[in-house]
Amino acid sequence: MAVAIAHPNIALVKYWGKRDRELNLPATGSISMTLDTFHTRTGVTWDTEHDVATLNGQVATGHVHERIFRHLDLITPGRPPTRVVSENNFPTAAGLASSSSAFAALTMAAAAEAGELFSPERLSELARQGSGSACRSFWGGFVEWRRGIASDGSDSHGTHIAPRDHWDLRMVVAIVDDGPKKIGSREGMIRTMETSPMYQAWVASAASDLNQARQAILERDLDALGRAMERSTLKMHATMLTSDPPIRYWKSTSVWAMDAVEKLRDAGVSAWWTMDAGPNVKILCRPQDAERVARRLRTLIDKVVIVGVGPGPSLLEDAER
Ligand code: PMV
């Protein structure tokens, strides 16, 4: 059995919308930070009679099963029956980017079981087809997924902006709700693309957010990065909210958390919020401010975790499995 560990990433400049649905090619580029603390650990073995996947102790069925094994067919066409065992040490499908670490770990373990020595770019390109955001989990630190222009997707994979030790930051994760979301990102994106009058404006304005965020990361300018991240987040949610029927991932508690972050900023703390396809709020700040931010958030939300900048994925040696 080949075993891989991958960490989720949180988008600082968001991906929402596709230029090719089949290949999961994005309409815009995106930029992310890889997290430490949270991870997915996935084992893949060909030493089995049937295709079976166990996710957090439960056998996968229906479309979840199909999605996993279709992805394995892509990595190794004509593969033998395969067994997958995967565990997350954090809530699944709750807007905490679990699909990013899940498809990164699955892709890496499956390639290793097949004896393939793919480059990180090739692994990233393969993982992208399982879940777009997974293509950004192949590096630690700060990663950009370029939109690319090739119709076969060969230029649409993660690229490294800066390693983990370039900038010591924290993300304070406020878990408003750890249940699975009602509308998955794939369905949500399609509805947004087809119905939101804001969608074209979102696509057209992405390049300037990407440029500002990339520059801010290279210069370690948290205020500039935070502004670009909040702007990108608000624009993405504006397209969701103006879809028909609307998609609203925010809960009242999420908005209280945003207010709290703004108040901290008024008090001189460089803290910036973001949200994805779920109600949870993640706050980017300096290490020395993380406890203060977490304390403030804990007055509103029970589960608040501080995470740092994480590493890229790894394959486990026999002794560690
Ligand atoms: O690639 P997916 O299906 O996990 O979609 C990710 C969508 C967001 O998390 C909302 C934004 C992003 O760039 O990660």
mmCIF file of C-alpha atoms and ligand atoms in Angstrom:
data_model
loop_
_atom_site.group_PDB
_atom_site.id
_atom_site.type_symbol
_atom_site.label_atom_id
_atom_site.label_comp_id
_atom_site.label_asym_id
_atom_site.label_seq_id
_atom_site.Cartn_x
_atom_site.Cartn_y
_atom_site.Cartn_z
ATOM 1 C CA MET A 1 0.000 0.000 0.000
ATOM 2 C CA ALA A 2 1.284 3.479 -0.914
ATOM 3 C CA VAL A 3 0.377 6.117 1.680
ATOM 4 C CA ALA A 4 0.415 9.876 1.165
ATOM 5 C CA ILE A 5 -0.292 12.822 3.437
ATOM 6 C CA ALA A 6 -1.492 16.133 1.995
ATOM 7 C CA HIS A 7 -2.553 19.380 3.611
ATOM 8 C CA PRO A 8 -5.528 21.497 2.579
ATOM 9 C CA ASN A 9 -5.041 24.959 1.171
ATOM 10 C CA ILE A 10 -7.202 28.026 1.631
ATOM 11 C CA ALA A 11 -7.622 30.370 -1.329
ATOM 12 C CA LEU A 12 -6.463 33.929 -0.722
ATOM 13 C CA VAL A 13 -7.643 34.845 -4.231
ATOM 14 C CA LYS A 14 -10.551 32.605 -5.085
ATOM 15 C CA TYR A 15 -11.386 30.114 -7.826
ATOM 16 C CA TRP A 16 -15.093 30.091 -8.670
ATOM 17 C CA GLY A 17 -16.138 29.217 -12.226
ATOM 18 C CA LYS A 18 -14.734 27.069 -15.015
ATOM 19 C CA ARG A 19 -13.661 27.579 -18.596
ATOM 20 C CA ASP A 20 -13.946 23.812 -19.148
ATOM 21 C CA ARG A 21 -16.216 21.717 -16.924
ATOM 22 C CA GLU A 22 -14.941 18.322 -18.057
ATOM 23 C CA LEU A 23 -11.267 19.085 -17.387
ATOM 24 C CA ASN A 24 -11.920 21.407 -14.426
ATOM 25 C CA LEU A 25 -10.159 24.315 -16.066
ATOM 26 C CA PRO A 26 -10.738 27.547 -14.161
ATOM 27 C CA ALA A 27 -12.132 30.777 -15.599
ATOM 28 C CA THR A 28 -9.592 32.699 -13.476
ATOM 29 C CA GLY A 29 -6.318 32.049 -11.702
ATOM 30 C CA SER A 30 -6.241 31.690 -7.904
ATOM 31 C CA ILE A 31 -3.699 31.928 -5.066
ATOM 32 C CA SER A 32 -3.624 29.916 -1.861
ATOM 33 C CA MET A 33 -1.845 29.272 1.391
ATOM 34 C CA THR A 34 -1.204 25.664 2.398
ATOM 35 C CA LEU A 35 -2.160 24.897 6.010
ATOM 36 C CA ASP A 36 -0.346 22.898 8.653
ATOM 37 C CA THR A 37 -2.267 21.014 11.440
ATOM 38 C CA PHE A 38 -5.052 19.740 9.144
ATOM 39 C CA HIS A 39 -4.286 16.857 6.823
ATOM 40 C CA THR A 40 -5.669 13.957 4.817
ATOM 41 C CA ARG A 41 -3.846 10.641 4.977
ATOM 42 C CA THR A 42 -4.667 8.247 2.147
ATOM 43 C CA GLY A 43 -3.509 4.726 1.361
ATOM 44 C CA VAL A 44 -3.963 3.099 -2.058
ATOM 45 C CA THR A 45 -3.324 -0.576 -2.806
ATOM 46 C CA TRP A 46 -3.833 -2.850 -5.780
ATOM 47 C CA ASP A 47 -3.717 -5.872 -3.469
ATOM 48 C CA THR A 48 -7.504 -6.385 -3.401
ATOM 49 C CA GLU A 49 -10.364 -8.134 -5.258
ATOM 50 C CA HIS A 50 -12.754 -5.181 -5.692
ATOM 51 C CA ASP A 51 -12.787 -1.426 -5.876
ATOM 52 C CA VAL A 52 -13.554 -0.202 -2.373
ATOM 53 C CA ALA A 53 -12.907 3.103 -0.644
ATOM 54 C CA THR A 54 -13.217 3.800 3.083
ATOM 55 C CA LEU A 55 -13.401 7.483 4.041
ATOM 56 C CA ASN A 56 -13.098 8.258 7.740
ATOM 57 C CA GLY A 57 -14.133 4.681 8.519
ATOM 58 C CA GLN A 58 -17.210 4.642 6.228
ATOM 59 C CA VAL A 59 -17.391 2.738 2.940
ATOM 60 C CA ALA A 60 -17.979 5.216 0.095
ATOM 61 C CA THR A 61 -21.055 4.587 -2.038
ATOM 62 C CA GLY A 62 -22.882 6.219 -4.965
ATOM 63 C CA HIS A 63 -21.383 9.287 -6.564
ATOM 64 C CA VAL A 64 -18.603 9.582 -3.956
ATOM 65 C CA HIS A 65 -17.405 6.072 -4.861
ATOM 66 C CA GLU A 66 -17.696 6.872 -8.575
ATOM 67 C CA ARG A 67 -15.777 10.112 -8.251
ATOM 68 C CA ILE A 68 -12.857 8.380 -6.495
ATOM 69 C CA PHE A 69 -12.559 5.482 -8.926
ATOM 70 C CA ARG A 70 -13.018 7.639 -12.002
ATOM 71 C CA HIS A 71 -10.103 9.668 -10.702
ATOM 72 C CA LEU A 72 -7.991 6.525 -10.269
ATOM 73 C CA ASP A 73 -8.838 5.505 -13.883
ATOM 74 C CA LEU A 74 -7.460 8.830 -15.018
ATOM 75 C CA ILE A 75 -4.179 8.303 -13.164
ATOM 76 C CA THR A 76 -3.744 4.682 -14.313
ATOM 77 C CA PRO A 77 -5.966 3.726 -17.274
ATOM 78 C CA GLY A 78 -6.707 -0.009 -17.117
ATOM 79 C CA ARG A 79 -5.712 -0.253 -13.431
ATOM 80 C CA PRO A 80 -6.508 -3.416 -11.412
ATOM 81 C CA PRO A 81 -9.100 -3.404 -8.554
ATOM 82 C CA THR A 82 -8.037 -0.880 -5.947
ATOM 83 C CA ARG A 83 -8.612 -0.300 -2.254
ATOM 84 C CA VAL A 84 -8.475 3.231 -0.857
ATOM 85 C CA VAL A 85 -8.383 4.107 2.840
ATOM 86 C CA SER A 86 -8.549 7.805 3.646
ATOM 87 C CA GLU A 87 -8.789 9.763 6.885
ATOM 88 C CA ASN A 88 -9.100 13.468 7.567
ATOM 89 C CA ASN A 89 -8.123 14.892 10.935
ATOM 90 C CA PHE A 90 -10.645 17.735 10.417
ATOM 91 C CA PRO A 91 -14.301 18.154 9.265
ATOM 92 C CA THR A 92 -15.038 17.003 5.719
ATOM 93 C CA ALA A 93 -16.933 19.043 3.071
ATOM 94 C CA ALA A 94 -17.591 21.961 5.424
ATOM 95 C CA GLY A 95 -15.768 24.709 3.583
ATOM 96 C CA LEU A 96 -12.447 23.814 5.198
ATOM 97 C CA ALA A 97 -10.948 22.792 1.877
ATOM 98 C CA SER A 98 -11.071 19.061 2.617
ATOM 99 C CA SER A 99 -11.396 18.237 -1.082
ATOM 100 C CA SER A 100 -8.054 19.926 -1.758
ATOM 101 C CA SER A 101 -6.099 17.673 0.602
ATOM 102 C CA ALA A 102 -8.256 14.634 -0.270
ATOM 103 C CA PHE A 103 -7.582 14.723 -4.005
ATOM 104 C CA ALA A 104 -3.938 15.715 -3.540
ATOM 105 C CA ALA A 105 -3.316 12.736 -1.203
ATOM 106 C CA LEU A 106 -5.322 10.348 -3.400
ATOM 107 C CA THR A 107 -3.449 11.404 -6.546
ATOM 108 C CA MET A 108 -0.042 11.111 -4.911
ATOM 109 C CA ALA A 109 -0.740 7.717 -3.305
ATOM 110 C CA ALA A 110 -2.316 6.312 -6.499
ATOM 111 C CA ALA A 111 0.637 7.402 -8.636
ATOM 112 C CA ALA A 112 3.054 5.836 -6.128
ATOM 113 C CA GLU A 113 1.115 2.546 -6.051
ATOM 114 C CA ALA A 114 1.309 2.529 -9.873
ATOM 115 C CA GLY A 115 5.068 3.155 -9.696
ATOM 116 C CA GLU A 116 4.733 6.423 -11.636
ATOM 117 C CA LEU A 117 7.346 9.103 -10.995
ATOM 118 C CA PHE A 118 5.312 12.166 -11.945
ATOM 119 C CA SER A 119 6.584 15.715 -11.412
ATOM 120 C CA PRO A 120 4.669 17.856 -8.884
ATOM 121 C CA GLU A 121 3.254 19.825 -11.844
ATOM 122 C CA ARG A 122 1.937 16.639 -13.465
ATOM 123 C CA LEU A 123 0.481 15.409 -10.142
ATOM 124 C CA SER A 124 -1.102 18.843 -9.705
ATOM 125 C CA GLU A 125 -2.624 18.704 -13.183
ATOM 126 C CA LEU A 126 -4.082 15.253 -12.476
ATOM 127 C CA ALA A 127 -5.420 16.246 -9.041
ATOM 128 C CA ARG A 128 -7.049 19.332 -10.590
ATOM 129 C CA GLN A 129 -9.337 17.052 -12.561
ATOM 130 C CA GLY A 130 -10.616 15.487 -9.318
ATOM 131 C CA SER A 131 -11.069 18.778 -7.463
ATOM 132 C CA GLY A 132 -9.769 22.081 -8.807
ATOM 133 C CA SER A 133 -8.417 23.398 -5.514
ATOM 134 C CA ALA A 134 -6.418 20.160 -4.998
ATOM 135 C CA CYS A 135 -3.920 21.272 -7.635
ATOM 136 C CA ARG A 136 -2.691 23.937 -5.195
ATOM 137 C CA SER A 137 -1.849 21.420 -2.423
ATOM 138 C CA PHE A 138 1.340 20.088 -4.089
ATOM 139 C CA TRP A 139 3.560 22.751 -2.549
ATOM 140 C CA GLY A 140 3.959 24.197 0.895
ATOM 141 C CA GLY A 141 3.613 27.904 1.581
ATOM 142 C CA PHE A 142 2.036 30.044 -1.127
ATOM 143 C CA VAL A 143 0.843 28.682 -4.460
ATOM 144 C CA GLU A 144 -0.712 30.093 -7.609
ATOM 145 C CA TRP A 145 -2.939 28.088 -9.925
ATOM 146 C CA ARG A 146 -2.726 29.746 -13.309
ATOM 147 C CA ARG A 147 -5.785 29.794 -15.480
ATOM 148 C CA GLY A 148 -3.766 28.605 -18.483
ATOM 149 C CA ILE A 149 -4.844 28.893 -22.102
ATOM 150 C CA ALA A 150 -4.276 25.371 -23.492
ATOM 151 C CA SER A 151 -7.518 23.556 -24.289
ATOM 152 C CA ASP A 152 -6.103 20.255 -22.946
ATOM 153 C CA GLY A 153 -5.334 21.854 -19.553
ATOM 154 C CA SER A 154 -1.620 21.057 -19.722
ATOM 155 C CA ASP A 155 -0.716 24.604 -18.550
ATOM 156 C CA SER A 156 -3.314 24.767 -15.771
ATOM 157 C CA HIS A 157 -1.631 23.499 -12.608
ATOM 158 C CA GLY A 158 -0.158 24.872 -9.412
ATOM 159 C CA THR A 159 3.069 26.877 -9.401
ATOM 160 C CA HIS A 160 5.062 27.800 -6.335
ATOM 161 C CA ILE A 161 5.071 31.494 -5.350
ATOM 162 C CA ALA A 162 7.001 31.216 -2.077
ATOM 163 C CA PRO A 163 7.946 28.410 0.326
ATOM 164 C CA ARG A 164 6.543 27.911 3.794
ATOM 165 C CA ASP A 165 9.459 29.627 5.544
ATOM 166 C CA HIS A 166 9.121 32.765 3.394
ATOM 167 C CA TRP A 167 6.442 34.195 5.705
ATOM 168 C CA ASP A 168 5.226 33.039 9.098
ATOM 169 C CA LEU A 169 1.478 33.734 9.196
ATOM 170 C CA ARG A 170 -1.493 32.266 11.019
ATOM 171 C CA MET A 171 -4.990 31.413 9.960
ATOM 172 C CA VAL A 172 -7.504 31.449 12.783
ATOM 173 C CA VAL A 173 -10.226 29.048 11.701
ATOM 174 C CA ALA A 174 -13.623 29.709 13.276
ATOM 175 C CA ILE A 175 -15.797 26.630 12.749
ATOM 176 C CA VAL A 176 -19.316 28.058 12.643
ATOM 177 C CA ASP A 177 -20.737 24.736 11.433
ATOM 178 C CA ASP A 178 -18.816 21.525 10.771
ATOM 179 C CA GLY A 179 -21.589 19.676 8.903
ATOM 180 C CA PRO A 180 -21.349 19.124 5.150
ATOM 181 C CA LYS A 181 -22.503 22.017 2.981
ATOM 182 C CA LYS A 182 -25.851 21.919 1.183
ATOM 183 C CA ILE A 183 -24.545 22.874 -2.246
ATOM 184 C CA GLY A 184 -21.211 21.479 -3.384
ATOM 185 C CA SER A 185 -18.731 23.707 -5.187
ATOM 186 C CA ARG A 186 -19.175 21.983 -8.565
ATOM 187 C CA GLU A 187 -22.946 22.528 -8.600
ATOM 188 C CA GLY A 188 -22.596 25.988 -7.078
ATOM 189 C CA MET A 189 -20.113 27.107 -9.722
ATOM 190 C CA ILE A 190 -22.299 25.906 -12.582
ATOM 191 C CA ARG A 191 -25.334 27.719 -11.195
ATOM 192 C CA THR A 192 -23.299 30.901 -10.733
ATOM 193 C CA MET A 193 -21.883 30.749 -14.257
ATOM 194 C CA GLU A 194 -25.315 30.207 -15.746
ATOM 195 C CA THR A 195 -27.368 32.663 -13.725
ATOM 196 C CA SER A 196 -25.408 35.372 -11.886
ATOM 197 C CA PRO A 197 -25.385 38.781 -13.612
ATOM 198 C CA MET A 198 -22.186 39.456 -11.652
ATOM 199 C CA TYR A 199 -20.262 36.493 -13.051
ATOM 200 C CA GLN A 200 -18.618 38.239 -16.013
ATOM 201 C CA ALA A 201 -17.505 41.142 -13.821
ATOM 202 C CA TRP A 202 -15.986 38.661 -11.362
ATOM 203 C CA VAL A 203 -13.964 36.981 -14.106
ATOM 204 C CA ALA A 204 -12.890 40.320 -15.615
ATOM 205 C CA SER A 205 -11.611 41.702 -12.299
ATOM 206 C CA ALA A 206 -9.646 38.663 -11.106
ATOM 207 C CA ALA A 207 -6.305 39.564 -12.718
ATOM 208 C CA SER A 208 -5.784 42.692 -10.618
ATOM 209 C CA ASP A 209 -6.523 40.802 -7.358
ATOM 210 C CA LEU A 210 -4.040 38.105 -8.405
ATOM 211 C CA ASN A 211 -1.342 40.672 -9.183
ATOM 212 C CA GLN A 212 -1.838 42.468 -5.873
ATOM 213 C CA ALA A 213 -1.902 39.285 -3.811
ATOM 214 C CA ARG A 214 1.179 37.809 -5.515
ATOM 215 C CA GLN A 215 3.102 41.050 -5.007
ATOM 216 C CA ALA A 216 1.956 41.315 -1.380
ATOM 217 C CA ILE A 217 3.146 37.757 -0.670
ATOM 218 C CA LEU A 218 6.547 38.432 -2.213
ATOM 219 C CA GLU A 219 6.862 41.671 -0.182
ATOM 220 C CA ARG A 220 5.332 40.161 2.988
ATOM 221 C CA ASP A 221 2.789 42.992 3.096
ATOM 222 C CA LEU A 222 -0.103 41.641 5.192
ATOM 223 C CA ASP A 223 -2.365 44.687 4.848
ATOM 224 C CA ALA A 224 -2.127 44.547 1.044
ATOM 225 C CA LEU A 225 -2.662 40.774 0.988
ATOM 226 C CA GLY A 226 -5.592 41.039 3.398
ATOM 227 C CA ARG A 227 -7.274 43.723 1.300
ATOM 228 C CA ALA A 228 -6.912 41.658 -1.882
ATOM 229 C CA MET A 229 -8.192 38.538 -0.079
ATOM 230 C CA GLU A 230 -11.292 40.214 1.373
ATOM 231 C CA ARG A 231 -12.042 41.852 -1.973
ATOM 232 C CA SER A 232 -11.764 38.544 -3.833
ATOM 233 C CA THR A 233 -13.885 36.793 -1.181
ATOM 234 C CA LEU A 234 -16.636 39.425 -1.295
ATOM 235 C CA LYS A 235 -16.752 39.383 -5.082
ATOM 236 C CA MET A 236 -16.975 35.579 -5.164
ATOM 237 C CA HIS A 237 -19.802 35.587 -2.615
ATOM 238 C CA ALA A 238 -21.525 38.392 -4.560
ATOM 239 C CA THR A 239 -21.709 36.054 -7.577
ATOM 240 C CA MET A 240 -23.065 33.250 -5.375
ATOM 241 C CA LEU A 241 -25.660 35.479 -3.676
ATOM 242 C CA THR A 242 -26.882 36.804 -7.030
ATOM 243 C CA SER A 243 -27.295 33.338 -8.573
ATOM 244 C CA ASP A 244 -30.781 32.021 -9.224
ATOM 245 C CA PRO A 245 -31.822 30.396 -6.948
ATOM 246 C CA PRO A 246 -29.333 32.192 -4.682
ATOM 247 C CA ILE A 247 -26.490 30.406 -2.922
ATOM 248 C CA ARG A 248 -25.867 31.796 0.538
ATOM 249 C CA TYR A 249 -23.190 30.059 2.567
ATOM 250 C CA TRP A 250 -23.055 32.823 5.206
ATOM 251 C CA LYS A 251 -24.761 32.341 8.553
ATOM 252 C CA SER A 252 -25.502 35.178 10.958
ATOM 253 C CA THR A 253 -22.555 33.988 13.062
ATOM 254 C CA SER A 254 -20.282 34.331 10.021
ATOM 255 C CA VAL A 255 -21.258 38.009 9.758
ATOM 256 C CA TRP A 256 -20.656 38.540 13.495
ATOM 257 C CA ALA A 257 -17.184 37.121 12.968
ATOM 258 C CA MET A 258 -16.565 39.615 10.128
ATOM 259 C CA ASP A 259 -17.667 42.466 12.429
ATOM 260 C CA ALA A 260 -15.304 41.247 15.135
ATOM 261 C CA VAL A 261 -12.400 41.173 12.673
ATOM 262 C CA GLU A 262 -13.177 44.716 11.540
ATOM 263 C CA LYS A 263 -13.206 45.891 15.176
ATOM 264 C CA LEU A 264 -9.840 44.256 15.773
ATOM 265 C CA ARG A 265 -8.539 46.098 12.748
ATOM 266 C CA ASP A 266 -9.862 49.375 14.146
ATOM 267 C CA ALA A 267 -7.848 48.547 17.268
ATOM 268 C CA GLY A 268 -4.693 48.226 15.179
ATOM 269 C CA VAL A 269 -4.512 44.445 14.567
ATOM 270 C CA SER A 270 -3.807 43.418 10.968
ATOM 271 C CA ALA A 271 -6.476 40.687 10.722
ATOM 272 C CA TRP A 272 -8.391 39.793 7.557
ATOM 273 C CA TRP A 273 -11.245 37.361 7.026
ATOM 274 C CA THR A 274 -12.112 34.978 4.235
ATOM 275 C CA MET A 275 -14.861 32.430 3.593
ATOM 276 C CA ASP A 276 -15.283 29.648 1.056
ATOM 277 C CA ALA A 277 -18.216 27.431 0.104
ATOM 278 C CA GLY A 278 -19.412 27.152 3.691
ATOM 279 C CA PRO A 279 -20.192 29.275 6.770
ATOM 280 C CA ASN A 280 -16.777 28.975 8.415
ATOM 281 C CA VAL A 281 -14.636 32.074 8.718
ATOM 282 C CA LYS A 282 -10.849 32.029 8.433
ATOM 283 C CA ILE A 283 -8.813 34.955 9.633
ATOM 284 C CA LEU A 284 -5.344 35.705 8.366
ATOM 285 C CA CYS A 285 -3.037 37.463 10.831
ATOM 286 C CA ARG A 286 0.485 37.633 12.251
ATOM 287 C CA PRO A 287 1.627 34.930 14.714
ATOM 288 C CA GLN A 288 1.847 37.438 17.585
ATOM 289 C CA ASP A 289 -1.808 38.472 17.066
ATOM 290 C CA ALA A 290 -3.292 34.979 16.612
ATOM 291 C CA GLU A 291 -4.174 34.373 20.282
ATOM 292 C CA ARG A 292 -5.901 37.737 20.565
ATOM 293 C CA VAL A 293 -7.879 37.107 17.358
ATOM 294 C CA ALA A 294 -8.822 33.589 18.537
ATOM 295 C CA ARG A 295 -9.902 34.879 21.985
ATOM 296 C CA ARG A 296 -12.166 37.462 20.366
ATOM 297 C CA LEU A 297 -13.676 34.863 18.007
ATOM 298 C CA ARG A 298 -14.241 32.414 20.895
ATOM 299 C CA THR A 299 -16.703 34.884 22.409
ATOM 300 C CA LEU A 300 -18.902 34.150 19.365
ATOM 301 C CA ILE A 301 -17.956 30.664 18.179
ATOM 302 C CA ASP A 302 -17.081 27.554 20.215
ATOM 303 C CA LYS A 303 -14.607 25.898 17.880
ATOM 304 C CA VAL A 304 -11.701 28.137 16.957
ATOM 305 C CA VAL A 305 -8.369 26.673 15.853
ATOM 306 C CA ILE A 306 -5.116 28.448 15.044
ATOM 307 C CA VAL A 307 -3.201 26.974 12.103
ATOM 308 C CA GLY A 308 0.050 27.954 10.455
ATOM 309 C CA VAL A 309 1.569 27.784 6.994
ATOM 310 C CA GLY A 310 1.930 24.147 5.989
ATOM 311 C CA PRO A 311 4.196 21.919 3.885
ATOM 312 C CA GLY A 312 3.592 20.164 0.593
ATOM 313 C CA PRO A 313 2.441 16.528 0.448
ATOM 314 C CA SER A 314 4.624 13.554 1.265
ATOM 315 C CA LEU A 315 4.731 9.806 0.764
ATOM 316 C CA LEU A 316 5.147 7.783 3.931
ATOM 317 C CA GLU A 317 7.914 5.250 4.200
ATOM 318 C CA ASP A 318 6.966 1.710 5.325
ATOM 319 C CA ALA A 319 7.906 2.289 8.933
ATOM 320 C CA GLU A 320 5.589 5.275 9.284
ATOM 321 C CA ARG A 321 2.408 3.728 7.883
HETATM 322 O O1 PMV B 1 -11.994 22.948 -6.264
HETATM 323 P P1 PMV B 1 -13.158 22.896 -5.364
HETATM 324 O O2 PMV B 1 -14.286 22.150 -5.953
HETATM 325 O O3 PMV B 1 -12.760 22.430 -4.003
HETATM 326 O O4 PMV B 1 -13.711 24.407 -5.205
HETATM 327 C C1 PMV B 1 -13.054 25.378 -4.434
HETATM 328 C C2 PMV B 1 -13.884 26.585 -4.291
HETATM 329 C C3 PMV B 1 -13.502 27.546 -3.187
HETATM 330 O O5 PMV B 1 -13.000 26.864 -2.068
HETATM 331 C C4 PMV B 1 -14.761 28.308 -2.758
HETATM 332 C C5 PMV B 1 -12.488 28.581 -3.666
HETATM 333 C C6 PMV B 1 -11.069 28.103 -3.821
HETATM 334 O O6 PMV B 1 -10.369 28.678 -4.643
HETATM 335 O O7 PMV B 1 -10.635 27.195 -3.103
#
